[in-house]
PDB file of C-alpha atoms in Angstrom:
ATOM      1  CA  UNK A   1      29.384 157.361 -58.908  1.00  0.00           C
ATOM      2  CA  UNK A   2      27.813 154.353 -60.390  1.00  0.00           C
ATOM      3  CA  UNK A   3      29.022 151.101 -58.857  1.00  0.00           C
ATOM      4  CA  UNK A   4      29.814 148.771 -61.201  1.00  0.00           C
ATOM      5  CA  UNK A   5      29.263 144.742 -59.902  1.00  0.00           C
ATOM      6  CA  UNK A   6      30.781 142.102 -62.734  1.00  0.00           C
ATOM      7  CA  UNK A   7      28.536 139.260 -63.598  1.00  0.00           C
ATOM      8  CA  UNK A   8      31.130 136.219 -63.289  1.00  0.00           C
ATOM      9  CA  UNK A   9      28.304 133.691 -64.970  1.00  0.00           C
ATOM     10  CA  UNK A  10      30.329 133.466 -68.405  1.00  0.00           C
ATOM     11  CA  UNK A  11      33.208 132.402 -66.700  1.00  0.00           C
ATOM     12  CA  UNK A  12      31.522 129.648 -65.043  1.00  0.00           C
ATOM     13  CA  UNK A  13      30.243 129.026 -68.399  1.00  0.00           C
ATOM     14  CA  UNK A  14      33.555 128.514 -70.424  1.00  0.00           C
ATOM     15  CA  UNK A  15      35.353 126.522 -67.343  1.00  0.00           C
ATOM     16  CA  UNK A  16      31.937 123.972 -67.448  1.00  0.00           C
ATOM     17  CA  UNK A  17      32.397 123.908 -70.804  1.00  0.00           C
ATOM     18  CA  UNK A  18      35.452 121.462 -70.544  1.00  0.00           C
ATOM     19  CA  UNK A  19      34.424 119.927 -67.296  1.00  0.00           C
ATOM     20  CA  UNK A  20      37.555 121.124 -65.335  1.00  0.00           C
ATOM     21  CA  UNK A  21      38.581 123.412 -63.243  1.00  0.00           C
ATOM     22  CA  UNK A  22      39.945 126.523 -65.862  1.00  0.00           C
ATOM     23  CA  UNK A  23      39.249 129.422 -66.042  1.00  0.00           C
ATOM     24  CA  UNK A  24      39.241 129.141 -61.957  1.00  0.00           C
ATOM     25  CA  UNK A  25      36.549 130.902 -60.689  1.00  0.00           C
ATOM     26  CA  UNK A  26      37.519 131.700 -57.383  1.00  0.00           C
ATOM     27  CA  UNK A  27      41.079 133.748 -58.885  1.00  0.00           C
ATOM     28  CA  UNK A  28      39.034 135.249 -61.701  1.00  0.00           C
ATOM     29  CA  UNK A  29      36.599 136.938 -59.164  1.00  0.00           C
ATOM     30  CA  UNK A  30      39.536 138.257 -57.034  1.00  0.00           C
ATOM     31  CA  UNK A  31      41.030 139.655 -60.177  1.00  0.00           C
ATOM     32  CA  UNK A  32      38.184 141.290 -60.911  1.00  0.00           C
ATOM     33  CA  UNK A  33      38.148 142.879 -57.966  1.00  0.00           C
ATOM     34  CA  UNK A  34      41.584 143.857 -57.673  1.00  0.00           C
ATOM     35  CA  UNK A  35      41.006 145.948 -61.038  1.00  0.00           C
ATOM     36  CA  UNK A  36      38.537 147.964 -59.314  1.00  0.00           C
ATOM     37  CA  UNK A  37      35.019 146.343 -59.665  1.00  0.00           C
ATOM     38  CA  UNK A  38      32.693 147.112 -56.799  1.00  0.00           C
ATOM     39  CA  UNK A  39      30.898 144.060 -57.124  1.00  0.00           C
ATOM     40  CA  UNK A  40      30.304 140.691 -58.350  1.00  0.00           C
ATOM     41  CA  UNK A  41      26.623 139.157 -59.521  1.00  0.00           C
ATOM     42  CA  UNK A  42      26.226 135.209 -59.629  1.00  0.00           C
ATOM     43  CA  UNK A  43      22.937 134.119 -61.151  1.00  0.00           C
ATOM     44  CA  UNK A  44      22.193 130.257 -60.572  1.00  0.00           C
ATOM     45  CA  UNK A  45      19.828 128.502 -61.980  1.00  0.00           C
ATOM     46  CA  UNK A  46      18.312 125.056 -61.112  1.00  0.00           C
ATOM     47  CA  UNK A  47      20.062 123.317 -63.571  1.00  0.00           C
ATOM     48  CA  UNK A  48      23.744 124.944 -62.809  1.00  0.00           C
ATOM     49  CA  UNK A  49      24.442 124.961 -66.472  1.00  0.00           C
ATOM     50  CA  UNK A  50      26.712 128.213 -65.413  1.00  0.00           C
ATOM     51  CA  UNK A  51      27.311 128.810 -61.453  1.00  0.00           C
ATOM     52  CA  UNK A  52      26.873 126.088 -59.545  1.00  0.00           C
ATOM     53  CA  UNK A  53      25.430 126.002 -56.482  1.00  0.00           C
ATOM     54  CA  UNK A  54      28.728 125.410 -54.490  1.00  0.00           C
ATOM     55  CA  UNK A  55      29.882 128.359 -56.777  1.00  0.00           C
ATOM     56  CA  UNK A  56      28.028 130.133 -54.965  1.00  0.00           C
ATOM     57  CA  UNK A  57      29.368 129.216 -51.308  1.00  0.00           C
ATOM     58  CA  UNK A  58      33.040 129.193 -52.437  1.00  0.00           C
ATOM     59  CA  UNK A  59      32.421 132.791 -53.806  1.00  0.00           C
ATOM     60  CA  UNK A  60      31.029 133.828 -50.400  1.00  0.00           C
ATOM     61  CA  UNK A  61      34.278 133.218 -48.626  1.00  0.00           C
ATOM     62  CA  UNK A  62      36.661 135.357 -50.876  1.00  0.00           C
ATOM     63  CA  UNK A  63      33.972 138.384 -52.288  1.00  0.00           C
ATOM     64  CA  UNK A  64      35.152 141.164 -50.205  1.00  0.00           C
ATOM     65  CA  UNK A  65      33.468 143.965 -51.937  1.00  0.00           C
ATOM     66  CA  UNK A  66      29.423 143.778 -52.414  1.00  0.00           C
ATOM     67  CA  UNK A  67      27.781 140.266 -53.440  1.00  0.00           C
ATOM     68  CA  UNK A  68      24.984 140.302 -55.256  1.00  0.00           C
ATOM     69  CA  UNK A  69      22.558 136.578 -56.208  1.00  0.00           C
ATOM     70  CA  UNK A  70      20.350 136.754 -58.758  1.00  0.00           C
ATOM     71  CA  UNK A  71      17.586 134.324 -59.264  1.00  0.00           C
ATOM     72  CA  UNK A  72      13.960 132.705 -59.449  1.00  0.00           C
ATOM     73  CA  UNK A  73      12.901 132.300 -55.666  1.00  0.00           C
ATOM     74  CA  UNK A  74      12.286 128.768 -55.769  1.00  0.00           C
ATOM     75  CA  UNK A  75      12.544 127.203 -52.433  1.00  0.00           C
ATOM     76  CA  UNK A  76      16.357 125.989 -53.512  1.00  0.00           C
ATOM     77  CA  UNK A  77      16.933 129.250 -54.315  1.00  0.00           C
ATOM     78  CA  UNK A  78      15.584 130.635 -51.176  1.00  0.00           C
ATOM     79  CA  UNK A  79      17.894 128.095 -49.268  1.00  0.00           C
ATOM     80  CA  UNK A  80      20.684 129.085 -50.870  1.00  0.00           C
ATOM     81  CA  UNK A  81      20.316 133.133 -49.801  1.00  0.00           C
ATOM     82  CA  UNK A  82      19.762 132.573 -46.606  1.00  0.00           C
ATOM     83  CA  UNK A  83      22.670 130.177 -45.875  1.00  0.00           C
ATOM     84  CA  UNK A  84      25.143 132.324 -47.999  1.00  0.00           C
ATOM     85  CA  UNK A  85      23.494 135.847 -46.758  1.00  0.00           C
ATOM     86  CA  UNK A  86      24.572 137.854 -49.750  1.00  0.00           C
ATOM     87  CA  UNK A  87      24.627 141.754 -49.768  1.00  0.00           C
ATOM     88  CA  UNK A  88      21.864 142.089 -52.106  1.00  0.00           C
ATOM     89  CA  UNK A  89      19.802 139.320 -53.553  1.00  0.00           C
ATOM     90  CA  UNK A  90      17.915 140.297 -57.011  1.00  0.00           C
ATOM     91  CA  UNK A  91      14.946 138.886 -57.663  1.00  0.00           C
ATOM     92  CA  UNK A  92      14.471 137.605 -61.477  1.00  0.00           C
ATOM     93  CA  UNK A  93      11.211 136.010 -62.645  1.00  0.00           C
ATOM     94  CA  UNK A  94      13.398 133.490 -65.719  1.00  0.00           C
ATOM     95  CA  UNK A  95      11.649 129.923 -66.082  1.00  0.00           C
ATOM     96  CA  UNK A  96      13.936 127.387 -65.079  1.00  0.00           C
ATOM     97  CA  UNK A  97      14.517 126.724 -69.441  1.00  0.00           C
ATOM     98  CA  UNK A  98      15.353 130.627 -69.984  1.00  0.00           C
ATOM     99  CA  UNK A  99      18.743 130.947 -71.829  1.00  0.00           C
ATOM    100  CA  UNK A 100      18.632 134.304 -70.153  1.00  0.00           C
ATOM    101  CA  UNK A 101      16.908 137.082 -68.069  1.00  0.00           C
ATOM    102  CA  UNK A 102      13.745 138.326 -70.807  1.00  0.00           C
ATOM    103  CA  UNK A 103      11.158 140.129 -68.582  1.00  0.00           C
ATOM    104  CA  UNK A 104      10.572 142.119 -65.267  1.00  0.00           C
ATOM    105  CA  UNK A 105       8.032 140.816 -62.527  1.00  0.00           C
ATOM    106  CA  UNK A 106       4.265 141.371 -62.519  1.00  0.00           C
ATOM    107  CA  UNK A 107       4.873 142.950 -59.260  1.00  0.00           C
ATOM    108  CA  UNK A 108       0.841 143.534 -59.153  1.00  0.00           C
ATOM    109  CA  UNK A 109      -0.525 139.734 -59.745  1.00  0.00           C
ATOM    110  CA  UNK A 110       2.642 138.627 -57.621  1.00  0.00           C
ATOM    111  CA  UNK A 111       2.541 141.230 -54.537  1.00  0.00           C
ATOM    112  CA  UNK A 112       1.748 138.477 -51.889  1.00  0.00           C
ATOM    113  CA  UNK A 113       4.618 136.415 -53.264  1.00  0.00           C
ATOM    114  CA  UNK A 114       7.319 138.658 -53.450  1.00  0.00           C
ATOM    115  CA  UNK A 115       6.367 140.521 -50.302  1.00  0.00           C
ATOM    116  CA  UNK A 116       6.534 137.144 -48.536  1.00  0.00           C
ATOM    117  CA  UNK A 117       9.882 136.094 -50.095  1.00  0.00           C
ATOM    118  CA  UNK A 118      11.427 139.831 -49.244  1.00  0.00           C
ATOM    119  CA  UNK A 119      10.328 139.895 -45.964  1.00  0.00           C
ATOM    120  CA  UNK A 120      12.317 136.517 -45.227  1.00  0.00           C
ATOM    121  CA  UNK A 121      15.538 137.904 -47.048  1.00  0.00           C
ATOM    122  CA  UNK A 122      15.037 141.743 -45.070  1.00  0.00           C
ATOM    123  CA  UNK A 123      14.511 139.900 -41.722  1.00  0.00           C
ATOM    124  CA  UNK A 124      18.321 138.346 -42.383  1.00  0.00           C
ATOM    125  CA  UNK A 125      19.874 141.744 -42.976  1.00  0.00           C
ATOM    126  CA  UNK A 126      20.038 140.711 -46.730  1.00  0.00           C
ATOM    127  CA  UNK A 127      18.805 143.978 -49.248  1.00  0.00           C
ATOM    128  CA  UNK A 128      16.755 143.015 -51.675  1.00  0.00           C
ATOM    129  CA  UNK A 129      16.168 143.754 -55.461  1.00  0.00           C
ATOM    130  CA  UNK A 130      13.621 143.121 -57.619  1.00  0.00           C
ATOM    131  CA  UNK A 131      13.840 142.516 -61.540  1.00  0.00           C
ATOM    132  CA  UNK A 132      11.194 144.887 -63.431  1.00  0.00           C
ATOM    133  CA  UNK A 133      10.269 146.676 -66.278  1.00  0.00           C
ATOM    134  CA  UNK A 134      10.291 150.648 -66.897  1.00  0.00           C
ATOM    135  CA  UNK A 135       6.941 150.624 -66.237  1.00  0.00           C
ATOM    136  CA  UNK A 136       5.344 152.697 -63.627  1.00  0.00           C
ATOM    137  CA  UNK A 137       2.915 150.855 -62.737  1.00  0.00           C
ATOM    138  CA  UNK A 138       5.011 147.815 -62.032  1.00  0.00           C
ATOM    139  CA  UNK A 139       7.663 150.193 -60.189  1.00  0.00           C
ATOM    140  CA  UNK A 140       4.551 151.301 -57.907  1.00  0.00           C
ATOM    141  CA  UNK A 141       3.825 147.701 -57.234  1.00  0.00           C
ATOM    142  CA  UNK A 142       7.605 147.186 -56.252  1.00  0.00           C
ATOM    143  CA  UNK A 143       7.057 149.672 -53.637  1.00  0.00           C
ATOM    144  CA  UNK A 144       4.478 148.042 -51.674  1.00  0.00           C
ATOM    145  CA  UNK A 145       6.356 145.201 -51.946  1.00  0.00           C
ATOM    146  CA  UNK A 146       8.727 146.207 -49.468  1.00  0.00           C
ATOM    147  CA  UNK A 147      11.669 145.878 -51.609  1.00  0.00           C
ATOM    148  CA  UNK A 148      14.660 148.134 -50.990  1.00  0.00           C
ATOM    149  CA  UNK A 149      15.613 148.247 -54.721  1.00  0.00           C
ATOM    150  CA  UNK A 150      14.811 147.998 -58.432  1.00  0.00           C
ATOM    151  CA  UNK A 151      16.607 146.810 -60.786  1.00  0.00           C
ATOM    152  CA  UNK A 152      15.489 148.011 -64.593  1.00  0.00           C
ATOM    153  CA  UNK A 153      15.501 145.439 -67.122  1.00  0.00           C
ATOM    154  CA  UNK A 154      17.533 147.273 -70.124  1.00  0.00           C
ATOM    155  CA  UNK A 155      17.145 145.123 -72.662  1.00  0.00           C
ATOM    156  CA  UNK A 156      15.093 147.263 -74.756  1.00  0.00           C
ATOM    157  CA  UNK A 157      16.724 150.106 -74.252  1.00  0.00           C
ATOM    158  CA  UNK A 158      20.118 148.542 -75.341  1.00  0.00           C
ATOM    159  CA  UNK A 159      18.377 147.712 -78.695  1.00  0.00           C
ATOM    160  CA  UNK A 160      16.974 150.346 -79.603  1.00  0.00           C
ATOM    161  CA  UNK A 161      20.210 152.371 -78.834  1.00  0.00           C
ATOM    162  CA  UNK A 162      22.126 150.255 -81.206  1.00  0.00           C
ATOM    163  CA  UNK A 163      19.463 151.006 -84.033  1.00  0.00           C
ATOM    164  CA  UNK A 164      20.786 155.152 -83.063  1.00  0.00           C
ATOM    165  CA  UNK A 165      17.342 155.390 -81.086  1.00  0.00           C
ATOM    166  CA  UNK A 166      18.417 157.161 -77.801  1.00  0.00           C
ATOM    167  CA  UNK A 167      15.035 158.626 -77.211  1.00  0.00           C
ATOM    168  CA  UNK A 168      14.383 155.413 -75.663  1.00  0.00           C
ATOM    169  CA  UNK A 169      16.132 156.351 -73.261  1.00  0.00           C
ATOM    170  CA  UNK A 170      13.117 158.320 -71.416  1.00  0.00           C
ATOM    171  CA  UNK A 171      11.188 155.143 -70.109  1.00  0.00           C
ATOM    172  CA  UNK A 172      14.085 154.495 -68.085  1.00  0.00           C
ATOM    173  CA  UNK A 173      14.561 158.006 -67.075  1.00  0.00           C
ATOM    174  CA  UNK A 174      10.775 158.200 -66.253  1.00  0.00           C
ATOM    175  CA  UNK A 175      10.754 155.393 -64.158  1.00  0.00           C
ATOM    176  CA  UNK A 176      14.035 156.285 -62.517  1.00  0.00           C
ATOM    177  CA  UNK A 177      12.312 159.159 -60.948  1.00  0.00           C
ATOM    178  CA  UNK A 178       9.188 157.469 -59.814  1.00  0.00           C
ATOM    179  CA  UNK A 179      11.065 155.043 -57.856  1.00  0.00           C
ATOM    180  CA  UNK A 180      13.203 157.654 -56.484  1.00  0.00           C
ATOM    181  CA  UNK A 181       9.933 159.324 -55.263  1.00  0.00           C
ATOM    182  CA  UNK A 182       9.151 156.124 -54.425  1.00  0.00           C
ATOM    183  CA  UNK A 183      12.406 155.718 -51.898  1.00  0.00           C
ATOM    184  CA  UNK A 184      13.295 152.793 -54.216  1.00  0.00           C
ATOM    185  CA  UNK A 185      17.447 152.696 -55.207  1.00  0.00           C
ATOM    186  CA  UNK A 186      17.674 151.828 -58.399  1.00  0.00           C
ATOM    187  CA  UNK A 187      19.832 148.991 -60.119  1.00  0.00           C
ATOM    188  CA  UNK A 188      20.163 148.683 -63.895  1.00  0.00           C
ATOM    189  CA  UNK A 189      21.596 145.498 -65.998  1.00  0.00           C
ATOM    190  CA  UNK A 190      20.860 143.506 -69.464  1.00  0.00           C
ATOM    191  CA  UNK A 191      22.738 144.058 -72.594  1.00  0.00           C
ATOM    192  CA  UNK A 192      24.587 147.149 -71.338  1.00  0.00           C
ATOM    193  CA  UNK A 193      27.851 147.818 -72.873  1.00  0.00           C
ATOM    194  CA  UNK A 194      31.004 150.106 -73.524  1.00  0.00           C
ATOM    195  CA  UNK A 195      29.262 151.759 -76.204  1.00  0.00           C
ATOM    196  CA  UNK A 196      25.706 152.394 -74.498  1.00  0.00           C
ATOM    197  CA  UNK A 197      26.530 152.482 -70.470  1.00  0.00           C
ATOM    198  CA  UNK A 198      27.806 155.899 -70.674  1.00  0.00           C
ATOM    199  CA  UNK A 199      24.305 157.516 -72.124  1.00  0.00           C
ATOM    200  CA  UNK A 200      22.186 155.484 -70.088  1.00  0.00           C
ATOM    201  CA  UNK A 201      24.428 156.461 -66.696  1.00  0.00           C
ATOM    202  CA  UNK A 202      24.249 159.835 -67.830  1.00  0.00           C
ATOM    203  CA  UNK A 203      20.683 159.715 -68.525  1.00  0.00           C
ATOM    204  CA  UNK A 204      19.007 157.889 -65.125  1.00  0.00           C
ATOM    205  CA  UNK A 205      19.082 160.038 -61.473  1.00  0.00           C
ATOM    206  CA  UNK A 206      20.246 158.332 -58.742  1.00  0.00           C
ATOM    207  CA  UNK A 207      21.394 155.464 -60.548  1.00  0.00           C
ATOM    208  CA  UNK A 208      23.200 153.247 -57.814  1.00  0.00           C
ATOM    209  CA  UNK A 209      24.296 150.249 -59.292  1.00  0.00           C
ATOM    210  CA  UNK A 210      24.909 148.608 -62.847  1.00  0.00           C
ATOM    211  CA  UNK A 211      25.289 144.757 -63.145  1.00  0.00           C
ATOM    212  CA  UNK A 212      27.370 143.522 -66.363  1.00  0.00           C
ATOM    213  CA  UNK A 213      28.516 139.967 -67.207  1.00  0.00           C
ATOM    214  CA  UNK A 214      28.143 139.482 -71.093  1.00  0.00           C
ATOM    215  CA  UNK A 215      29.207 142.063 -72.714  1.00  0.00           C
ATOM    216  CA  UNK A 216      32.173 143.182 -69.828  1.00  0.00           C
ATOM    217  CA  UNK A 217      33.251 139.468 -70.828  1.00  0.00           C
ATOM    218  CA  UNK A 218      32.941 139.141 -74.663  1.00  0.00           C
ATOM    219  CA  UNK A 219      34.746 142.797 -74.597  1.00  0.00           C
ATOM    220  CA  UNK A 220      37.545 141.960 -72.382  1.00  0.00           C
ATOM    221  CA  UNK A 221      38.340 138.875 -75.199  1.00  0.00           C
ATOM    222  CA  UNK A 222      39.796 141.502 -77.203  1.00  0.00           C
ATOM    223  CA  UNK A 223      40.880 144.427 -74.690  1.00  0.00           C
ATOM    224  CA  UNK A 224      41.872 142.811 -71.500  1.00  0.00           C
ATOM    225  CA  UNK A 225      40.019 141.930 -68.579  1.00  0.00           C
ATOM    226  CA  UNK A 226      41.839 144.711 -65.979  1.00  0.00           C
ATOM    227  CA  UNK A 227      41.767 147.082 -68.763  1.00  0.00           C
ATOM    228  CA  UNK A 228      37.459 146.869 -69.697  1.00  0.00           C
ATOM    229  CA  UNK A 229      37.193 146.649 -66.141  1.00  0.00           C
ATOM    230  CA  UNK A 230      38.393 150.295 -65.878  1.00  0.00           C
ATOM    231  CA  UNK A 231      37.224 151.499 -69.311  1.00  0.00           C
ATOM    232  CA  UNK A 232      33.320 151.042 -67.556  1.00  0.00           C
ATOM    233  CA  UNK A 233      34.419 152.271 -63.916  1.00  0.00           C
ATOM    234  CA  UNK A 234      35.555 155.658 -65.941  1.00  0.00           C
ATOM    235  CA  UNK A 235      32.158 155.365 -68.069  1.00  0.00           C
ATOM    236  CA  UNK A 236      30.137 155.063 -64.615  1.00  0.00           C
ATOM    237  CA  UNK A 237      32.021 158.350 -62.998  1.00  0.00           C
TER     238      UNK A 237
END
C-alpha cells in the first residue's frame, strides 16, 4: 500500500491569515493522524508566509508517524533538518518568491550540490528525497547523487488528466521503473487529488509514498477532514 503523508501547509496558511492561533496546528496534525494518515509534510520557506520555522520544531515533538520537510537547501534550511532530524527531508529547487513547487532539480548541472547537501542529511540518519521531473535522464542523475528517494513532480500529469488525457500517465510510469532499476523509492506529490490519485497509484510500480496538502484540504471543506482522509487511504490500497 501507498502511504499517504498530509501536507499541513494550508492550515498554517488560514491560521496566519488572522494572525492567531486557529486553526491550531499542533491538534490539526494529531487529528490527522488519528484518521489514519501515515504522514505529515511541512514545507517552509524563508519567508514563513505558511509554516513557520518554530512550526516546524513544535511539530517534531507530537508527529508520531513519518515526518517529512520539504524545502530549498539554503543554509537556514539546512539548519533547520539537522536540528529537527526529520524522517525524510525532500529536496525542492522553489525560489524563495515561488507561490508553489513548479519544477524538478537539474540533478546533472547540480550533482556536486545535492550530493554534498545529502551526504550531510544521510550521515544524521535522515532519508533523503529529491524533487524531479519524469525524466530519465534527471532520475539517472538522482542516482549518483546518493539520494535514497525520488519524488515525481505530478503536476503535469494532473493536468493533462483533467483534460481526459490519461496517456500521460506513461512518463511517470517510465520513470517509475528506471528508478526502481535504479534502487531509487519513489515518492509522488503536486496537484494529486480524489479524482486522479487512484489512476496514477494504479499506474506507477513500487510507488511508496504520496504527499497531498491542497487538494486533501480544499476537499475536506466540503466532505470532512476524517472522512477525505480515508476516502485517499482506500484510493492508495
Amino acid at each position: 500500500m501507498t502511504k499517504l503523508s498530509v501536507n499541513v501547509n494550508k492550515i498554517a496558511t488560514l491560521r496566519n491569515s488572522r494572525g492567531g492561533d486557529t486553526p491550531n496546528l499542533v491538534k490539526v496534525t494529531s487529528d490527522i493522524e488519528a484518521f489514519g494518515a501515515e504522514g505529515i509534510t511541512i514545507h517552509p520557506r524563508p519567508d514563513e508566509r505558511h509554516i513557520r520555522y518554530q512550526d516546524t520544531r513544535d511539530l517534531k515533538k507530537i508527529v508520531t508517524t513519518e515526518f517529512n520537510i520539504e524545502g530549498n537547501p539554503i543554509p537556514k534550511f539546512i539548519d533547520l533538518v539537522l536540528e529537527t532530524k526529520p524522517t525524510q527531508v525532500t529536496l525542492v529547487p522553489d525560489g524563495i518568491d515561488a507561490i508553489t513547487s513548479n519544477a524538478g532539480w537539474d540533478t546533472i548541472n547540480n550533482k556536486d550540490f545535492l550530493t554534498e547537501v545529502i551526504s550531510t542529511f544521510k550521515k544524521n540518519g535522515i532519508r533523503t528525497s529529491i524533487f524531479v521531473d519524469a525524466d530519465i535522464k534527471m532520475i539517472e542523475g538522482a542516482a549518483l547523487t546518493g539520494t535514497d528517494r525520488i519524488e515525481l513532480y505530478t503536476e503535469s500529469y494532473a493536468k493533462d488528466y483533467e483534460k481526459g488525457n490519461k496517456n500521460s500517465v506513461i512518463a511517470f510510469t517510465d520513470a517509475a521503473k528506471v528508478a526502481s532499476k535504479l534502487n531509487l523509492g519513489i515518492n509522488a506529490g503536486h496537484d494529486l487529488n480524489l479524482d486522479n490519485i487512484k489512476y496514477f497509484k494504479d499506474n506507477i510500480p513500487n510507488l511508496l509514498e504520496v504527499s497531498i496538502g491542497h487538494a486533501l484540504i480544499s476537499e475536506s471543506l466540503y466532505l470532512g477532514l476524517e472522512n477525505v482522509v480515508n476516502m485517499y487511504l482506500n484510493k492508495l490500497k
